[in-house]
Short mmCIF file of C-alpha atoms in Angstrom, two decimals:
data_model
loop_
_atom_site.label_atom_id
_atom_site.label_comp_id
_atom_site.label_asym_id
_atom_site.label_seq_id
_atom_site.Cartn_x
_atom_site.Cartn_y
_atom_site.Cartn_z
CA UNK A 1 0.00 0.00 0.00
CA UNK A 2 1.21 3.61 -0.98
CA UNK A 3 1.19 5.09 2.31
CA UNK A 4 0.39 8.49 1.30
CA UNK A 5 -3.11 7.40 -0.64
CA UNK A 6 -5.99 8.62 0.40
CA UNK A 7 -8.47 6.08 1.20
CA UNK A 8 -12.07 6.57 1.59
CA UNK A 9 -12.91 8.41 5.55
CA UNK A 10 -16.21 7.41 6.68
CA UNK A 11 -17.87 10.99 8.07
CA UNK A 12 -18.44 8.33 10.95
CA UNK A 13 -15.89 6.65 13.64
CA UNK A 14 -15.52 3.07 12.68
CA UNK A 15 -15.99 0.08 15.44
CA UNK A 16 -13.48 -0.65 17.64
CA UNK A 17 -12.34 -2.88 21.12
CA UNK A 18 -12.41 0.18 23.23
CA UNK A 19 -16.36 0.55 23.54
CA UNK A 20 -16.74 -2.26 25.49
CA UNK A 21 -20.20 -2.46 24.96
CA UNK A 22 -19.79 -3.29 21.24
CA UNK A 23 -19.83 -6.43 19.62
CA UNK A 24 -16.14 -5.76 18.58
CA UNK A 25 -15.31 -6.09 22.48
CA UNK A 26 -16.86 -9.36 22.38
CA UNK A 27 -14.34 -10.44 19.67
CA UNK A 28 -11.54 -9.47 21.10
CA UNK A 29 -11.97 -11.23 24.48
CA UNK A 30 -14.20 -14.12 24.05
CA UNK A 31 -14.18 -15.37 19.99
CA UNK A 32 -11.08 -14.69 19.01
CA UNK A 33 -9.18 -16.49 22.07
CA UNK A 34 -11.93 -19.68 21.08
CA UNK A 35 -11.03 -19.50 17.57
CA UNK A 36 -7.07 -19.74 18.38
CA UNK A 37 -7.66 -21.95 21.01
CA UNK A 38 -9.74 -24.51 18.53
CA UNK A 39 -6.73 -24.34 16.03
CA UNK A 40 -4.16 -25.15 19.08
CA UNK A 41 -6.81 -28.45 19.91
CA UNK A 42 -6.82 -29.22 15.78
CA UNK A 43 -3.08 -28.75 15.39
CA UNK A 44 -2.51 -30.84 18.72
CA UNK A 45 -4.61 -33.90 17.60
CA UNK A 46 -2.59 -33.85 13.77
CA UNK A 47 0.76 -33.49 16.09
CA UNK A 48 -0.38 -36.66 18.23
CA UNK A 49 -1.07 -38.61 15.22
CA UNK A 50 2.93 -37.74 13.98
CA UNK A 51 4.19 -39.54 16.81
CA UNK A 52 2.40 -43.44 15.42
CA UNK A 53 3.83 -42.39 11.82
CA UNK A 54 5.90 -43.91 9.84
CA UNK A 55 6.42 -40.59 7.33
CA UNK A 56 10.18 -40.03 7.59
CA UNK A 57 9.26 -36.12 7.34
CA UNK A 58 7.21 -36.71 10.49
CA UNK A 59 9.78 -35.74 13.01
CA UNK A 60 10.62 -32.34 11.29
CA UNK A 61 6.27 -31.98 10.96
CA UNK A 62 6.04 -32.81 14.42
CA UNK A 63 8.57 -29.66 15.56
CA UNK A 64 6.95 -27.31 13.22
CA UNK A 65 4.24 -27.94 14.83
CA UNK A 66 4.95 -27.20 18.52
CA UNK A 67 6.70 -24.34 17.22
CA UNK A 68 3.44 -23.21 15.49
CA UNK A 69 1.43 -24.04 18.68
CA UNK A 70 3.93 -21.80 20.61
CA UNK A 71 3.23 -18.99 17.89
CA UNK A 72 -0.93 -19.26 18.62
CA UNK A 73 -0.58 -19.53 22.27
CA UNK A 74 1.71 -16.32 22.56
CA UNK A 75 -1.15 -14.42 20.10
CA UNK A 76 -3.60 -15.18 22.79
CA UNK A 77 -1.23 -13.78 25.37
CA UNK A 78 -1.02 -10.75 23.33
CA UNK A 79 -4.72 -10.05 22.90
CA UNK A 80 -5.48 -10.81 26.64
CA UNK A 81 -2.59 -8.54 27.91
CA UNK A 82 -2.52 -5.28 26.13
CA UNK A 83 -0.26 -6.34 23.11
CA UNK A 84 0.53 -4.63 19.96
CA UNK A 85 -0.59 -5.91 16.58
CA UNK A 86 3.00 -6.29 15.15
CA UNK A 87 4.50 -6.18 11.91
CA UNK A 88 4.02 -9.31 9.59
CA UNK A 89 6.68 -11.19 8.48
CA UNK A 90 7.53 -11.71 4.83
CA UNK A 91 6.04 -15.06 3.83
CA UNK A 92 6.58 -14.70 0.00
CA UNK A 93 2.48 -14.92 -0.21
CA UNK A 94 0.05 -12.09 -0.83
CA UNK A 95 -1.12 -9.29 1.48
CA UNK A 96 1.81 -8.25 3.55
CA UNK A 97 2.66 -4.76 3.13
CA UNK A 98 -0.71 -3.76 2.58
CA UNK A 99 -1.08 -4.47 6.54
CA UNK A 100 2.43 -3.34 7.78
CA UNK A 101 2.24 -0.44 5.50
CA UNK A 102 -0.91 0.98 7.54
CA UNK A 103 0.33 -0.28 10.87
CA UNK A 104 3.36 1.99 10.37
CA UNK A 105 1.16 4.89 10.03
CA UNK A 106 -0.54 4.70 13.89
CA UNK A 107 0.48 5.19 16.96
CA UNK A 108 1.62 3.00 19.69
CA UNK A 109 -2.07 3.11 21.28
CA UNK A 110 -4.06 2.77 17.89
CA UNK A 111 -1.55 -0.27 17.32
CA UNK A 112 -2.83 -2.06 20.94
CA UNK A 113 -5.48 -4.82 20.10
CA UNK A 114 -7.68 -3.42 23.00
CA UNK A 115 -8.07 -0.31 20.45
CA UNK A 116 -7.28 -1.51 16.98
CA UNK A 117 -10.20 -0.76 13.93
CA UNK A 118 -11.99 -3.68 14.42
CA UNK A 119 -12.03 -4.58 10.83
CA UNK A 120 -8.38 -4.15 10.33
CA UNK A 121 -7.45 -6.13 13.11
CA UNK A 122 -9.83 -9.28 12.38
CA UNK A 123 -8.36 -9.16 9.06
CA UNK A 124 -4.61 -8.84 10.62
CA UNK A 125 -5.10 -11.91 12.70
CA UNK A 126 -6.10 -14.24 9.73
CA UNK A 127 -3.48 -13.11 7.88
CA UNK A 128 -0.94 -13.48 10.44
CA UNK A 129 -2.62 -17.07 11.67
CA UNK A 130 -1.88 -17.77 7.81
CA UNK A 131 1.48 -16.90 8.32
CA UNK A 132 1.84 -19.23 11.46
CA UNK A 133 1.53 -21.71 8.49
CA UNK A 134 3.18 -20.13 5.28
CA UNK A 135 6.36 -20.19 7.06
CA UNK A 136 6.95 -23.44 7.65
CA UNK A 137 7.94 -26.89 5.04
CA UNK A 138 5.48 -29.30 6.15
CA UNK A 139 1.83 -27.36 6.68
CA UNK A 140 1.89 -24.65 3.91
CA UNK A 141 -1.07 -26.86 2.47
CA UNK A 142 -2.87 -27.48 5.76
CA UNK A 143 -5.93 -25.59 6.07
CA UNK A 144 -6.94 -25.14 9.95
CA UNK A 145 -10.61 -24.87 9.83
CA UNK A 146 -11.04 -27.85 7.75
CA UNK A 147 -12.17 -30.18 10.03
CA UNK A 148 -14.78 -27.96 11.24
CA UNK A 149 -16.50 -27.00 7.65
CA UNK A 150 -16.68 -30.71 6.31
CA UNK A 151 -18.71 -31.56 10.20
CA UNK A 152 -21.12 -28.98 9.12
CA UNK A 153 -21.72 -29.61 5.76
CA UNK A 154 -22.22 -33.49 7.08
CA UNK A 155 -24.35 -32.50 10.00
CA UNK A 156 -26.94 -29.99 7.42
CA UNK A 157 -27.86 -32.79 5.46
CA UNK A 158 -31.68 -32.18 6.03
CA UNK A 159 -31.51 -29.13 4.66
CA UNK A 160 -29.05 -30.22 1.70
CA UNK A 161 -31.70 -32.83 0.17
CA UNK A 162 -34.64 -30.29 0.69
CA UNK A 163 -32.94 -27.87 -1.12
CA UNK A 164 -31.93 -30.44 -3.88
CA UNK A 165 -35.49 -32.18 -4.40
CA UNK A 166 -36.63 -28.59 -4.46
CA UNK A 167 -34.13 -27.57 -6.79
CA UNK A 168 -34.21 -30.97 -8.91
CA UNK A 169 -37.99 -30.44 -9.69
CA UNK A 170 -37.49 -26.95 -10.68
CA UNK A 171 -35.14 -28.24 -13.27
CA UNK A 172 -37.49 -30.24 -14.67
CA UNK A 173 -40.18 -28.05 -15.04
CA UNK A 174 -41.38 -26.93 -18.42
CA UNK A 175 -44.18 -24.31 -17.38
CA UNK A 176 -42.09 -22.51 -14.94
CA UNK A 177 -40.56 -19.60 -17.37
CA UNK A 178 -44.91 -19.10 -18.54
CA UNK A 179 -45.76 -15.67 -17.64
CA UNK A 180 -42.70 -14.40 -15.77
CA UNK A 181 -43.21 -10.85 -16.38
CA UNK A 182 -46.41 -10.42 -14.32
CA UNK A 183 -46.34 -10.34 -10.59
CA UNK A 184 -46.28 -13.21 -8.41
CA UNK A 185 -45.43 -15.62 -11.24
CA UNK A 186 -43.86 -19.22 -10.76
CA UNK A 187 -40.81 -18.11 -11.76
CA UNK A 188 -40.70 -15.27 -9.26
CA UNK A 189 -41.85 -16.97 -6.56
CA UNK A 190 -39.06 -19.82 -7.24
CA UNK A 191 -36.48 -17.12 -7.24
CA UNK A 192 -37.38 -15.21 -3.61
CA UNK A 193 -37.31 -19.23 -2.15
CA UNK A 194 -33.93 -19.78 -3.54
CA UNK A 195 -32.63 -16.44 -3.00
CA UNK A 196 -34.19 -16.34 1.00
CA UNK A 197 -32.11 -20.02 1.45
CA UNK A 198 -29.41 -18.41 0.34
CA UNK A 199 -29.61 -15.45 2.51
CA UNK A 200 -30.26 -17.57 5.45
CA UNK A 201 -27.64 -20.32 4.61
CA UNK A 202 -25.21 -16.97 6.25
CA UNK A 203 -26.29 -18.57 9.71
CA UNK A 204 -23.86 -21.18 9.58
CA UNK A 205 -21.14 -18.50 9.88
CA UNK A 206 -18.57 -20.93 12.15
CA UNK A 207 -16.52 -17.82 12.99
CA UNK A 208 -19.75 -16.68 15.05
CA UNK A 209 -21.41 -19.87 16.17
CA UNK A 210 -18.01 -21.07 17.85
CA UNK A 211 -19.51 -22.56 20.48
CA UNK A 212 -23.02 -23.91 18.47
CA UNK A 213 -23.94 -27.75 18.96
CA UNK A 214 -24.48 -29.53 15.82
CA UNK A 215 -27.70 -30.44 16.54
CA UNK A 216 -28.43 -26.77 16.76
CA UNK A 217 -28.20 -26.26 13.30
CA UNK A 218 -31.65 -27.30 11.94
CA UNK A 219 -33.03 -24.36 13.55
CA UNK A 220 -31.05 -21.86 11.45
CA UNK A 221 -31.67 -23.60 8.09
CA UNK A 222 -35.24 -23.93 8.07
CA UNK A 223 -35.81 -24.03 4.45
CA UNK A 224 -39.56 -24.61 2.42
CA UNK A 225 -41.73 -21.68 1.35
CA UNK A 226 -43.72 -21.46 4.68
CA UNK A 227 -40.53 -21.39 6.63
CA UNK A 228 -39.22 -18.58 4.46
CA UNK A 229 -42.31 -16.15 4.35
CA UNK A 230 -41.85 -16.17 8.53
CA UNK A 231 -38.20 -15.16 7.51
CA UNK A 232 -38.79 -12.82 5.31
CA UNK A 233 -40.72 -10.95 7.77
CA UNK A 234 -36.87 -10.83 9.70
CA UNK A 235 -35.51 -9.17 6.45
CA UNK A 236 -35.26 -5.21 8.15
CA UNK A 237 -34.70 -3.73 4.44
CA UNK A 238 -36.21 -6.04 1.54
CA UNK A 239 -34.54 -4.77 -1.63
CA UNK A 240 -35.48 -8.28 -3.12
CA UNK A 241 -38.04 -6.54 -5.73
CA UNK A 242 -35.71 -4.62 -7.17
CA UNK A 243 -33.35 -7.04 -7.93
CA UNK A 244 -36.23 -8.96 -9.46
CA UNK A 245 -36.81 -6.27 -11.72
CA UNK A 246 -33.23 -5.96 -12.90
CA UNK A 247 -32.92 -9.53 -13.07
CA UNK A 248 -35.77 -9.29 -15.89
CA UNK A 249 -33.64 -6.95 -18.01
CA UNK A 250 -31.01 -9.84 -18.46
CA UNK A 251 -30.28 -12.03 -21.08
CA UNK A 252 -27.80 -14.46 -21.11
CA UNK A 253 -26.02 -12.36 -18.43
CA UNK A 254 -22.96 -13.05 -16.19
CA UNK A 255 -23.66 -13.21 -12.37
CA UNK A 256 -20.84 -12.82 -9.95
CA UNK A 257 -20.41 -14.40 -6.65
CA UNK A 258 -18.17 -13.01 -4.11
CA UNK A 259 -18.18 -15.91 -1.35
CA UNK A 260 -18.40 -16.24 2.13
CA UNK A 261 -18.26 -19.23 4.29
CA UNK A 262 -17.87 -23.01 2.60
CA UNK A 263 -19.85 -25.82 3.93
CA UNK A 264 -23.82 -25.26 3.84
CA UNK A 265 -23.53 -21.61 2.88
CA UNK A 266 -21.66 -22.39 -0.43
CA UNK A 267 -24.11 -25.29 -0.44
CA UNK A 268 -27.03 -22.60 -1.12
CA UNK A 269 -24.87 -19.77 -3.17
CA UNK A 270 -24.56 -23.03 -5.62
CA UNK A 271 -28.14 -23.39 -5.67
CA UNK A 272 -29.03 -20.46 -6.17
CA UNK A 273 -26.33 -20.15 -8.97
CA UNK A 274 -28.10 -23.31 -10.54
CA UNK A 275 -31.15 -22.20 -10.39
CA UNK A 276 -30.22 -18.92 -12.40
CA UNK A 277 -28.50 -20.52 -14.92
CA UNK A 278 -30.78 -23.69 -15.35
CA UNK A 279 -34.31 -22.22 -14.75
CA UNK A 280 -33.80 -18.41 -15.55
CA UNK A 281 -33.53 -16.92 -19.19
CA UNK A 282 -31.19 -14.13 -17.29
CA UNK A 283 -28.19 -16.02 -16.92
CA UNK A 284 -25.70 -18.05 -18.31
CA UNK A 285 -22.66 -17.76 -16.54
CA UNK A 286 -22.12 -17.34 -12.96
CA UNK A 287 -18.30 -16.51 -11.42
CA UNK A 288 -17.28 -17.39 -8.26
CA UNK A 289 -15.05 -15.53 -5.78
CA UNK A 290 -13.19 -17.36 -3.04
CA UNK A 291 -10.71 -16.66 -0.19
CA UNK A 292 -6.92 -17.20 -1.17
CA UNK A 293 -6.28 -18.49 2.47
CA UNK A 294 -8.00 -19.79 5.05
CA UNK A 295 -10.14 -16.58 6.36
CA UNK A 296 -12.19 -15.56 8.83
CA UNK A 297 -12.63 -20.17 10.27
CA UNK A 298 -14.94 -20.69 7.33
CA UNK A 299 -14.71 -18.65 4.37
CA UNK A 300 -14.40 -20.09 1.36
CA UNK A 301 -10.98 -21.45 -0.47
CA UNK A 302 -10.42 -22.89 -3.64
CA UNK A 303 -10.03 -26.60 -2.89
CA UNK A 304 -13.79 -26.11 -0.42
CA UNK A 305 -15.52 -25.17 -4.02
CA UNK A 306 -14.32 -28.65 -5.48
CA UNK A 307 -15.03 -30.02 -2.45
CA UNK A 308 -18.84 -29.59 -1.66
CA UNK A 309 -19.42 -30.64 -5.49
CA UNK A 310 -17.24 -34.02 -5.42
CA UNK A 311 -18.63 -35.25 -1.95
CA UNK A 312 -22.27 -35.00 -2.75
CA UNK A 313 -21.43 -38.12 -4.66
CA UNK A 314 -19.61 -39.75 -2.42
CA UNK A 315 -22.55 -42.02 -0.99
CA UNK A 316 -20.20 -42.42 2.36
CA UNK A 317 -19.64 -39.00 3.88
CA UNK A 318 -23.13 -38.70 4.99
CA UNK A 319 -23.72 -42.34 5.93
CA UNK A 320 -22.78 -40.85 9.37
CA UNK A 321 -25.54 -38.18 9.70
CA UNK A 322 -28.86 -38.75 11.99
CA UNK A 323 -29.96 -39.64 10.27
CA UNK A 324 -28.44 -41.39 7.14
CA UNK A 325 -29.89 -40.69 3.50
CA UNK A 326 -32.24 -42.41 1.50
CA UNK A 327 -31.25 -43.89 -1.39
CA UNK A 328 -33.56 -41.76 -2.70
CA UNK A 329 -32.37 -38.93 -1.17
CA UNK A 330 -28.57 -40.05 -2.21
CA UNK A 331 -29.72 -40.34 -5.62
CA UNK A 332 -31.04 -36.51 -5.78
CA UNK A 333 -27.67 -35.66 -4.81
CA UNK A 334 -25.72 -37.07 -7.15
CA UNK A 335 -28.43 -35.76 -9.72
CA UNK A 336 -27.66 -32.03 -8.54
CA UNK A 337 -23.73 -32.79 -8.34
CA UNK A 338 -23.75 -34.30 -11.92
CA UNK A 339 -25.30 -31.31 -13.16
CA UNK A 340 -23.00 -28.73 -11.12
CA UNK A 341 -20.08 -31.01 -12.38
CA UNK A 342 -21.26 -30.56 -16.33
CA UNK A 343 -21.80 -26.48 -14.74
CA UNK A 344 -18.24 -26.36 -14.81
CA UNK A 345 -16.92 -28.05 -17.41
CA UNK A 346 -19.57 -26.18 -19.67
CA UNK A 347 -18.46 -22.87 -18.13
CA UNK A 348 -21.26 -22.14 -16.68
CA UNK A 349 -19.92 -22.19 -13.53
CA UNK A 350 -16.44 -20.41 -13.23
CA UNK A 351 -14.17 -19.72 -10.34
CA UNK A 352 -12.35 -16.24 -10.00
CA UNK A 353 -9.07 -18.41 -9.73
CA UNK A 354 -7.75 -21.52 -10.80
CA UNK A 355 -9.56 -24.16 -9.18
CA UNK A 356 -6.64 -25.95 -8.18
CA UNK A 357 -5.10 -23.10 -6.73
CA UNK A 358 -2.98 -23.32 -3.54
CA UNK A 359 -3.24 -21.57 -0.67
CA UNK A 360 -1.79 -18.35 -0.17
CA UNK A 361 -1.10 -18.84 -3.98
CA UNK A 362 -1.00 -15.24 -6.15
CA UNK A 363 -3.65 -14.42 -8.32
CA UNK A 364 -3.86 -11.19 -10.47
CA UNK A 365 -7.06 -9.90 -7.99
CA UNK A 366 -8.35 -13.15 -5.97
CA UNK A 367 -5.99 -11.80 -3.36
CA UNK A 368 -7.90 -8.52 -2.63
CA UNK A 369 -10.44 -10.22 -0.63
CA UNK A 370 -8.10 -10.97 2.18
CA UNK A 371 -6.64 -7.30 2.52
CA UNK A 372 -7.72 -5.35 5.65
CA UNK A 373 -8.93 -2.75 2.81
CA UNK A 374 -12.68 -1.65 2.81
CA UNK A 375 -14.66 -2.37 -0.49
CA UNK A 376 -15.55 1.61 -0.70
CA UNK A 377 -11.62 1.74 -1.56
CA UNK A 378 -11.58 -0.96 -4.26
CA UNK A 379 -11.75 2.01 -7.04
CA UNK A 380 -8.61 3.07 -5.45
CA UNK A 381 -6.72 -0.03 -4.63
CA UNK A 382 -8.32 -2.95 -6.87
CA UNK A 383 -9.34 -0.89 -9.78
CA UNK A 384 -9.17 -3.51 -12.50
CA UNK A 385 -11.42 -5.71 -10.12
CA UNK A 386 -14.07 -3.07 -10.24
CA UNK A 387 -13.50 -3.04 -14.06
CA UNK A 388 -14.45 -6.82 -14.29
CA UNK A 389 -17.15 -6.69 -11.97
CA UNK A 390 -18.67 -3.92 -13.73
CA UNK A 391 -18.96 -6.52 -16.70
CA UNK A 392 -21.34 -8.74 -14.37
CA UNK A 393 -25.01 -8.66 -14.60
CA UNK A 394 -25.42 -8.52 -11.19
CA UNK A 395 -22.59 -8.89 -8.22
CA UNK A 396 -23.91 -10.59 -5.05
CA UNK A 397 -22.09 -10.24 -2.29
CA UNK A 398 -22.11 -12.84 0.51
CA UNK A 399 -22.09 -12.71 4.61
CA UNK A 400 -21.72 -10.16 7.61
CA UNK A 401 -17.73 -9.59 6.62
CA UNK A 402 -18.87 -8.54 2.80
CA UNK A 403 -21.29 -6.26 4.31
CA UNK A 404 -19.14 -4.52 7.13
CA UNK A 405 -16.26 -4.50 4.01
CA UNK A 406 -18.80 -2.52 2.04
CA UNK A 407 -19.36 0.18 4.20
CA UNK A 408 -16.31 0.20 5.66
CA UNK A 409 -17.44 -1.11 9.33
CA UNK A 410 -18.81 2.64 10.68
CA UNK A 411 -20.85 3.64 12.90
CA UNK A 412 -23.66 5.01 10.26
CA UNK A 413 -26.92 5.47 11.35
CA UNK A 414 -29.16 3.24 10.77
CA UNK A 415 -30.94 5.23 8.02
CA UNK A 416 -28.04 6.48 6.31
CA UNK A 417 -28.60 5.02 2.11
CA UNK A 418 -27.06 2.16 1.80
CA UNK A 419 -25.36 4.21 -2.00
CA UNK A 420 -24.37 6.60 0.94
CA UNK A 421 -22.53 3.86 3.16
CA UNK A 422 -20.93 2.86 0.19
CA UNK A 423 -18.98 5.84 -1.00
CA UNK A 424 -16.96 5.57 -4.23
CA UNK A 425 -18.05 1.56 -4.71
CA UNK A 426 -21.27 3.08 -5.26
CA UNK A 427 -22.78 2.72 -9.07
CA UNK A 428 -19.81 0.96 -10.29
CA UNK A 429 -21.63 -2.39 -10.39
CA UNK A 430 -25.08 -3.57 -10.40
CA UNK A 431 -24.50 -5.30 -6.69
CA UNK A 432 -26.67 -6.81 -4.35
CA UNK A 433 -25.72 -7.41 -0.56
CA UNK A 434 -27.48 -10.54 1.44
CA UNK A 435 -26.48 -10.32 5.23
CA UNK A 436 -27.53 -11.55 7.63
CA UNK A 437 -26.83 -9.00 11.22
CA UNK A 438 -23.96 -10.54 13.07
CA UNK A 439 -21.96 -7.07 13.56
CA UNK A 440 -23.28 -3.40 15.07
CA UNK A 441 -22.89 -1.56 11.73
CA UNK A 442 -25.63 -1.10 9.62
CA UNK A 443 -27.77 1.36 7.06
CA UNK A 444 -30.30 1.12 4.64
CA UNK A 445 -33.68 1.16 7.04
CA UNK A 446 -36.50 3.01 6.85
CA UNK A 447 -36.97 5.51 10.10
CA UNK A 448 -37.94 4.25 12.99
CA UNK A 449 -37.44 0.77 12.12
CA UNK A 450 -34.26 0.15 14.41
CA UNK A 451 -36.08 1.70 16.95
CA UNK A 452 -39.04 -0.85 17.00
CA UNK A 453 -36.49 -3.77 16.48
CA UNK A 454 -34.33 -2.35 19.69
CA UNK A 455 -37.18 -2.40 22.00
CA UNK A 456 -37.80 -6.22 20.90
CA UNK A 457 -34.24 -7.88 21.02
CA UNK A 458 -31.42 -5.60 22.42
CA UNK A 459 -29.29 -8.18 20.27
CA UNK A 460 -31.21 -7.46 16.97
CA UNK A 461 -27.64 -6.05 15.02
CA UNK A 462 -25.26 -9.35 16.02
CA UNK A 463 -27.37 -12.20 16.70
CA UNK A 464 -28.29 -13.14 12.74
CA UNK A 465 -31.78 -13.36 13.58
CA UNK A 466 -32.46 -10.35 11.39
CA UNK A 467 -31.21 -9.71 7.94
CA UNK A 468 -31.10 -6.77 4.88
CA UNK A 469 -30.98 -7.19 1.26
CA UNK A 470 -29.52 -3.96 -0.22
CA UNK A 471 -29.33 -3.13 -3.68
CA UNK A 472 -27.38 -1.00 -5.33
CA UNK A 473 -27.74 -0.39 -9.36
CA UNK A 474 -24.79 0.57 -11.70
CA UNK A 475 -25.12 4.12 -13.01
CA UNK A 476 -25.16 4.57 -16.29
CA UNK A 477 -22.04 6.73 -17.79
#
């Protein structure tokens, strides 16, 4: 980063440790210590494993990764103890003097995690828990959070065959393009039920359910149309009808996906792609945009995309659910994964990146998404990223970290327009923004609506009971 350019400055102070009355707080002393803490448990069962193998690498694994446990262990120290947020090391990967560049610029206090930007900081850590990694021989390749995305893809299963009977049908339908200009037509209706279970598929954020039981997962991906019109009544702005209307000017368009967590979440952003390109006459291409490392526990990485697609066919993986598939149930599976398979080879389906790219591997812009920067400053910073989205028929951007990213993580009041929030992102894309509340900042509603929701739930901006859709149309030069 140039250290003398001028990034966007929200007219409002953006969130930050030192209120401790702000979800930010929370971070800092009770999720991020968990999320370390879950790594050190993950990297201490792979360690134990070393010491029964027969690998003649093992011994050299098996010091790199005490050393590594020593590294995690004295970041917790930091955090709990009034610690700076130091200078990154140079890893040869992506993304490092974009963070020490900025660092450089604040003072001693502004450095201290107990009063850090929020959003710089929770990008700093997974970049510097990546670098725990980068730097050694034998775990370059290992991804941390693995473990934790494939149990929650195998424990949503329910949801997963809804969604693909639901979805499988659809396919099949001849009648369901009849009429789709006029109001309340199949096709419309189809769209708000896959577009709602993709809105609501954000719940499974692991980052923020760190300490969730399994079995508490049901709840938060109740799926089926009478299930979503009592969501939808949870959606505090409901831009949804708008992007209806600009979905209906498309033809043959190019939809882009910038991800957010793998698992179940991708699980529904691939439905919803399918459903677009298979059922819609809008669109025949959709992109997807994943993390280049492991970000934020359960954001999405290259080898996750392959992932959720290959397993769906691998009749064992959910044998262990409760309970276990159908045959019938398998079967729609593999239906939907066959088709998602011929998605890609067709090029339908496209990732941003190679899909066998590494991690921390460089890519000409999949590496902006895991910069601290805020999306109001990709004009500035990513410019020929905003030049390719601009080429997309519509941009949907994913999750509670894509929302705080696009405007910028400040304190805005709550009716401030979301084009407002956005600053100079604003009308450079068509872009829509499903999020579901997991973090204080927030804009877009109508007045008086926060108000009512406050005086119902005190926890109505962090809990992810309550969502916004936010749309934002392209302007036309």
């Amino acid at each position: 980063m140039d250290k003398k350019m001028d990034l966007f400055q929200p007219p409002y102070p953006r969130y930050s440790p030192q209120n401790k009355e702000s979800f930010a707080y929370t971070t800092l002393i009770k999720r991020w210590p968990s999320i370390l803490t879950n790594i050190i448990s993950t990297l201490s069962n792979e360690t134990h494993k070393l010491h029964s193998s027969h690998d003649v690498n093992s011994e050299e694994k098996l010091e790199e990764g005490k050393k590594m446990i020593e590294k995690l262990a004295l970041l917790i120290y930091e955090m709990g103890h009034g610690g700076e947020l130091t200078p990154l090391e140079n890893d040869h990967e992506p993304n490092i003097s974009c963070y020490n560049d900025e660092l450089s610029l604040w003072s001693p206090l502004q450095r201290k995690w107990t009063h850090a930007n929020w959003l710089f900081a929770e990008c700093y850590l997974y970049r510097r828990i990546r670098q725990v990694f980068s730097l050694t021989r034998h775990w370059r390749s290992f991804d941390p959070f693995f473990y934790q995305k494939e149990d929650t893809y195998r424990s949503s299963l329910g949801a997963i065959v809804h969604l693909a009977q639901a979805l499988n049908s659809m396919v099949e339908r001849t009648d369901l393009q009849v009429g789709y200009g006029s109001a309340g037509s199949p096709l419309e209706m189809a769209f708000l039920e896959m577009i709602q279970s993709d809105l609501w598929g954000n719940a499974t954020d692991l980052s923020l359910l760190v300490d969730l039981k399994y079995e508490d997962l049901k709840q938060l991906q109740a799926v089926g149309a009478k299930a979503q019109a009592e969501q939808a009544k949870l959606i505090l702005r409901n831009d949804l009808p708008k992007v209806w209307e600009h979905l209906k000017t498309l033809r043959g368009a190019r939809v882009d996906v910038v991800l957010d967590n793998a698992g179940f979440e991708l699980y529904t952003d691939l439905i919803l792609a399918d459903f677009l390109v298979s059922c819609t006459p809008f669109v025949n291409e959709v992109v997807f945009h994943p993390k280049s490392i492991p970000w934020f526990v359960s954001d999405v990485v290259p080898f996750d995309f392959t992932w959720a697609i290959d397993i769906l066919l691998d009749e064992s993986f959910f044998s262990t659910a409760s309970p276990p598939p159908t045959p019938t149930e398998l079967e729609s599976l593999a239906v939907l994964a066959t088709r998602w398979k011929g998605h890609l080879a067709s090029g339908a389906f496209k990732l941003s990146v190679p899909l066998d790219t590494p991690l921390g591997g460089d890519t000409p812009t999949g590496g902006f998404w895991t910069t601290q920067y805020a999306y109001q400053d990709m004009p500035l910073v990513a410019p020929k990223l905003v030049e390719e989205l601009g080429k997309s028929g519509l941009v949907i951007f994913k999750g509670d970290l894509n929302y705080r990213k696009l405007i910028g993580d400040a304190a805005w009041p709550p009716t401030t327009p979301f084009d407002t929030a956005l600053g100079p992102l604003a009308g450079t894309m068509n872009l829509v923004s499903l999020r579901t509340n997991k973090a204080d900042t927030i804009c877009g509603l109508d007045e008086g609506v926060a108000e009512k929701v406050e005086a119902q739930d005190k926890d109505w901006r962090v809990s992810g009971k309550y969502a916004v859709i936010s749309f934002s149309p392209k302007r036309i030069s």
